[in-house]
Tab-separated table of C-alpha atoms in Angstrom:
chain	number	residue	atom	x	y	z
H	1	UNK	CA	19.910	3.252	-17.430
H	2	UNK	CA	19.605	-0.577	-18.573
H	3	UNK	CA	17.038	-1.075	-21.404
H	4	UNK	CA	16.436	-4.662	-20.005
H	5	UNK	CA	14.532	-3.460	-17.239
H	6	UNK	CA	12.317	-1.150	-18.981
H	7	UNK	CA	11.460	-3.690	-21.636
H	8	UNK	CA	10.746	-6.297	-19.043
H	9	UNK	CA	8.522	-3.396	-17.638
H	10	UNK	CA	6.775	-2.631	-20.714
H	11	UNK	CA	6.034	-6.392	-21.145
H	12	UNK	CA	4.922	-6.940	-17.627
H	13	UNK	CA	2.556	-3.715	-17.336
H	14	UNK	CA	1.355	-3.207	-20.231
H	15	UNK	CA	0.389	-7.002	-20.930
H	16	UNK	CA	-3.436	-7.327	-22.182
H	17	UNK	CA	-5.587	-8.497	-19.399
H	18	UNK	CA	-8.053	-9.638	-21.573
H	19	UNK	CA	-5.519	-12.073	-23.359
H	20	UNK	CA	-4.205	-13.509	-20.073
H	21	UNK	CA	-7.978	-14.136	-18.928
H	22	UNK	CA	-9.110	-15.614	-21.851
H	23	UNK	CA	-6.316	-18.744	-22.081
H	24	UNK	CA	-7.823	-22.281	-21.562
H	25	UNK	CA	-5.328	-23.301	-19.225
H	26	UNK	CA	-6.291	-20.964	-16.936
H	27	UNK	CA	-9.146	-22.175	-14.520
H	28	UNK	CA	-9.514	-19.538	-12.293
H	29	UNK	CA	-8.530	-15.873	-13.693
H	30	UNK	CA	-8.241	-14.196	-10.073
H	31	UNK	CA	-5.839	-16.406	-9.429
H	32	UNK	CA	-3.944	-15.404	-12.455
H	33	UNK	CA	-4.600	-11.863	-11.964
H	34	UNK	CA	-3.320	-11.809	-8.374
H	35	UNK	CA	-0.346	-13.988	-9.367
H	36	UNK	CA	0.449	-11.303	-12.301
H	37	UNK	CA	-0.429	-8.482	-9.942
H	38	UNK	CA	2.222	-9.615	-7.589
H	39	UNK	CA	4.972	-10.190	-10.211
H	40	UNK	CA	4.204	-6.472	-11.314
H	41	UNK	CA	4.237	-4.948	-7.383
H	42	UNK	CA	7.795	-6.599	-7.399
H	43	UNK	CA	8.728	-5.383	-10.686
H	44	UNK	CA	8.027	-2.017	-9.726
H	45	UNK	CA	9.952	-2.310	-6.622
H	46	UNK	CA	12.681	-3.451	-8.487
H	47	UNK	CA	12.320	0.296	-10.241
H	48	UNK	CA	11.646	1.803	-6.742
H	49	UNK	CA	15.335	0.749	-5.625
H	50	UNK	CA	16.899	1.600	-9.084
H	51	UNK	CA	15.486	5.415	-8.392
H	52	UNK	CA	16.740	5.469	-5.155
H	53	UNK	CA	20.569	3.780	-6.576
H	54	UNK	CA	19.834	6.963	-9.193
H	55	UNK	CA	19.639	9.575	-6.794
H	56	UNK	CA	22.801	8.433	-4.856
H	57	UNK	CA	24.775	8.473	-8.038
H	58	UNK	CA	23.699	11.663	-8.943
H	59	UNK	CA	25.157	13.367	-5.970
H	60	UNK	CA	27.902	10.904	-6.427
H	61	UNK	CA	28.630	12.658	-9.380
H	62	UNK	CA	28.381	16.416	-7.774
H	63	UNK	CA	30.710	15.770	-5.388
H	64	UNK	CA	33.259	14.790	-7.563
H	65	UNK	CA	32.191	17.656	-9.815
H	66	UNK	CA	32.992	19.924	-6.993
H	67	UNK	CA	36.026	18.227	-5.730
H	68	UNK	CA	37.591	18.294	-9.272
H	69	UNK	CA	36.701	22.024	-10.040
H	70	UNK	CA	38.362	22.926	-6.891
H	71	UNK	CA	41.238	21.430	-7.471
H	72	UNK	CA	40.966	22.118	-10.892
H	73	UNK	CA	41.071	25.678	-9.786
H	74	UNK	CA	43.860	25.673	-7.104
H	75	UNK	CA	46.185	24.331	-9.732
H	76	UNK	CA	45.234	26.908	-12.401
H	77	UNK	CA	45.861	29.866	-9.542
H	78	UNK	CA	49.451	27.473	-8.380
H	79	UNK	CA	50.168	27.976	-12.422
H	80	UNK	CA	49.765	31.308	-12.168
H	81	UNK	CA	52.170	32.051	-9.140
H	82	UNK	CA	54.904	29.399	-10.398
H	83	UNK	CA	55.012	31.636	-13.722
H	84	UNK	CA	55.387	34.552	-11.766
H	85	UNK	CA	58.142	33.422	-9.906
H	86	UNK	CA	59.102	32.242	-13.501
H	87	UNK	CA	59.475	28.651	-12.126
H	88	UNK	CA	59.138	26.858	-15.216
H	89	UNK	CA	59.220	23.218	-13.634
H	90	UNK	CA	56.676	23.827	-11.433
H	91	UNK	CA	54.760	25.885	-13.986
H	92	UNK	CA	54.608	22.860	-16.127
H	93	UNK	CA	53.725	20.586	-13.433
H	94	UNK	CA	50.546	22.695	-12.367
H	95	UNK	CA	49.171	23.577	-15.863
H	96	UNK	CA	49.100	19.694	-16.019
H	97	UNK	CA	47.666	18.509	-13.145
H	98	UNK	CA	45.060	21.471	-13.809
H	99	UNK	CA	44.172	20.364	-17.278
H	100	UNK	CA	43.668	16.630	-15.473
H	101	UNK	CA	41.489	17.853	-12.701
H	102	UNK	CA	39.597	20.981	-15.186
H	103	UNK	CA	39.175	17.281	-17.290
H	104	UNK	CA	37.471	15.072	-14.544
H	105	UNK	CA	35.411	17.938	-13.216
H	106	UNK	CA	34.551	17.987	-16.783
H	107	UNK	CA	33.013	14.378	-17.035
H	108	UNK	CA	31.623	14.550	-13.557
H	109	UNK	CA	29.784	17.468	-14.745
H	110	UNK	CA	28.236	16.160	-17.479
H	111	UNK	CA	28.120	12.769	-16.037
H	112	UNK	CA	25.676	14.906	-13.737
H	113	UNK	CA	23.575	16.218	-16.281
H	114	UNK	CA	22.579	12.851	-17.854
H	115	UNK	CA	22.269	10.884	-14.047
H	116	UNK	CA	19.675	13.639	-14.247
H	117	UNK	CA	17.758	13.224	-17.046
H	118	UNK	CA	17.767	9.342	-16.588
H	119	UNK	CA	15.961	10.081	-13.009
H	120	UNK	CA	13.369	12.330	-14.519
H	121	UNK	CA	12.578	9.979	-17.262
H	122	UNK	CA	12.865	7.183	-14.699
H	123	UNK	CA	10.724	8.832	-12.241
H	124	UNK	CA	8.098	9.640	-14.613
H	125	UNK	CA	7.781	5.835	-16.008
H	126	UNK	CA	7.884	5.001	-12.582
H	127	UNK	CA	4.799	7.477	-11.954
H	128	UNK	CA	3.182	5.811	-14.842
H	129	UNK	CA	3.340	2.227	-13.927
H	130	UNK	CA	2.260	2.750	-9.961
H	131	UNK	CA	-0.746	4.661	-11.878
H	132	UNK	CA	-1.246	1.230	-14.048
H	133	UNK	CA	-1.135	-0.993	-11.095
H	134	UNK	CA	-3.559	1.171	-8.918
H	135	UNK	CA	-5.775	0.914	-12.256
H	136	UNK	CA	-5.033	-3.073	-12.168
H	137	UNK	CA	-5.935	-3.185	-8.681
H	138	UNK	CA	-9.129	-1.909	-9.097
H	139	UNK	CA	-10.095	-3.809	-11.746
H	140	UNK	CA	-9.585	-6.673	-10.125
H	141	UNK	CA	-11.918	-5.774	-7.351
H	142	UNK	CA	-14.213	-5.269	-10.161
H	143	UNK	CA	-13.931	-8.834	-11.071
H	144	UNK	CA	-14.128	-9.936	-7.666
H	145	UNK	CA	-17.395	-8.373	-6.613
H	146	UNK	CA	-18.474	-9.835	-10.414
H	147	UNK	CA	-17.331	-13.103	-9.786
H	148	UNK	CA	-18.965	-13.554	-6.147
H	149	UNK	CA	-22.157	-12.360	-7.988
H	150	UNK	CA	-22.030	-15.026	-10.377
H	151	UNK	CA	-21.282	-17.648	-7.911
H	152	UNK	CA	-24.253	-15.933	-5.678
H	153	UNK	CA	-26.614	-16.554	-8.480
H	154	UNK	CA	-25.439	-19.891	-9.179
H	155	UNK	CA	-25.956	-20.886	-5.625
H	156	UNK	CA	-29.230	-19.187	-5.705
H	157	UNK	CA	-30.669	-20.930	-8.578
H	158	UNK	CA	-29.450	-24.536	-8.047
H	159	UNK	CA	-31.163	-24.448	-5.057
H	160	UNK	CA	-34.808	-22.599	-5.657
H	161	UNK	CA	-34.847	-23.230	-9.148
H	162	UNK	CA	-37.104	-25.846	-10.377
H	163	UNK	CA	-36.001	-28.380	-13.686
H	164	UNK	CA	-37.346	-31.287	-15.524
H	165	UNK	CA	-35.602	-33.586	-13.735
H	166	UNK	CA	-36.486	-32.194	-10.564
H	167	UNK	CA	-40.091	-31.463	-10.449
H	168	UNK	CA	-39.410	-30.292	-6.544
H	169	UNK	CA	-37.327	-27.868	-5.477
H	170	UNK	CA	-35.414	-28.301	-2.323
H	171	UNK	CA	-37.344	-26.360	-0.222
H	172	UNK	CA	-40.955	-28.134	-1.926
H	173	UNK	CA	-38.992	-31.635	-1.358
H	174	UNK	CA	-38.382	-30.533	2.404
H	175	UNK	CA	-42.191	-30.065	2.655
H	176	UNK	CA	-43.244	-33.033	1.352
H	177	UNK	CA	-40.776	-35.071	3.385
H	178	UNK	CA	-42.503	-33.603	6.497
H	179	UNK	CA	-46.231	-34.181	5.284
H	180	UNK	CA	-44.867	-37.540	4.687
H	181	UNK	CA	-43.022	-38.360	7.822
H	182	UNK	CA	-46.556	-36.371	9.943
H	183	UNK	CA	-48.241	-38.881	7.858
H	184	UNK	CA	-46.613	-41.509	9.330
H	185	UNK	CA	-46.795	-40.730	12.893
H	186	UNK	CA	-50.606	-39.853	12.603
H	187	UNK	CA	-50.912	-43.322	10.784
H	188	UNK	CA	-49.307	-45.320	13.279
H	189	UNK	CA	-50.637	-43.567	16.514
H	190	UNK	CA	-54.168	-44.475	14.690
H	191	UNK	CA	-53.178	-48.237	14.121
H	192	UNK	CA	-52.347	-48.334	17.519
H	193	UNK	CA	-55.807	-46.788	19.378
H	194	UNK	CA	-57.734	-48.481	16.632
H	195	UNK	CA	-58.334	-51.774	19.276
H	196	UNK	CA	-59.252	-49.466	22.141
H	197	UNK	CA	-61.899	-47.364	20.418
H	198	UNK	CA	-63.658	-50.468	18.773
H	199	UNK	CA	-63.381	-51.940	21.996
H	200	UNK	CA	-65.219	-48.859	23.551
H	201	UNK	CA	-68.028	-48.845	20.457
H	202	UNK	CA	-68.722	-52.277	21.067
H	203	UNK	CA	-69.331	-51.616	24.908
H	204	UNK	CA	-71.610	-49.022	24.386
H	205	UNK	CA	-73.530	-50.665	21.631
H	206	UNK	CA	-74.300	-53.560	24.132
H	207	UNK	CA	-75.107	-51.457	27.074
H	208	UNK	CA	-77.688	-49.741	24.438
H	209	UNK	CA	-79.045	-53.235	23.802
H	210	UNK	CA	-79.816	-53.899	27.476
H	211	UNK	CA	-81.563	-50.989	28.009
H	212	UNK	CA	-83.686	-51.898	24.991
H	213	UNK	CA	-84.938	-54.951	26.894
């Protein structure tokens, strides 16, 4: 099999998660991750499809095996009768068409044997990287539930914690702003009975004067 692919493999896989994470340009890591995590599912469908061209090529391979050593073997026996019949022409003519045929079946054979050991070595880096993205995957659930912690804190503390600059958190400047705004009301609904109950002292004080005399 190409060498390309399993060196772009090894550099997409096995690239350091920390190093990615940790460049400046990179604002938001998930992002990155699920961007890398994506190149990687294709990459390993890629592999997925080169497995499956694999398989078809190894019983490419057996079939021509078997349709060469057939022949292979119908010319040896043809060889045989010609030189029987001492038919030297003929003789000639099948001991080389069988050494052709004996040839391919031959190749196909072995061609065979090492379509087979590129699948199992093929399958079995293919085992391994499905393994690494599974183990990618989670991780990066890891870092998700981390990451909405961290912005749950955050949230949490820019809005009950108190600072120097604020000496009133927001739910102690929501309180005030009510006392204030009750304050206010109450104030103005005094102003404007203030007339009426003067008005009502001042009757009663003179009605107590009469009553004197």
């Amino acid at each position: 099999m190409s060498t390309n692919i399993f060196t772009r493999i090894k550099d997409s896989i096995s690239a350091d998660l920390h190093t990615m994470m940790d460049k400046k340009e990179q604002k938001n890591p998930i992002v990155a991750l699920n961007h890398y995590l994506r190149q990687s599912e294709q990459e390993k469908e890629k592999v997925r499809k080169l497995i499956d061209r694999q398989y078809k090529l190894k019983e490419e391979f057996a079939r021509e095996y078997v349709k060469a050593q057939e022949l292979a073997d119908k010319r040896l026996k043809q060889a045989q009768i010609a030189e029987r019949a001492q038919e030297e022409e003929m003789h000639e003519f099948a001991l080389k068409e069988h050494e052709e045929y004996q040839s391919r079946a031959d190749r196909m054979k072995a061609s065979r044997e090492e379509a087979i050991t590129q699948l199992e070595s093929l399958e079995q880096k293919y085992e391994e990287m499905k393994h690494r993205l599974k183990d990618m995957h989670l991780r990066r659930m890891e870092l998700m539930g981390r990451e909405n912690i961290a912005k749950a804190n955050h949230q949490i503390n820019r809005v009950v914690d108190e600072s120097p600059e604020k000496p009133f958190s927001k739910f102690e400047e929501m309180e005030q702003y009510i006392e204030n705004l009750e304050y206010k009301v109450n104030s103005a609904y005094y102003q404007s009975t203030f007339d009426s109950k003067i008005a009502a002292i001042e009757k009663k004080l003179d009605e107590k004067e009469v009553n004197q005399d």
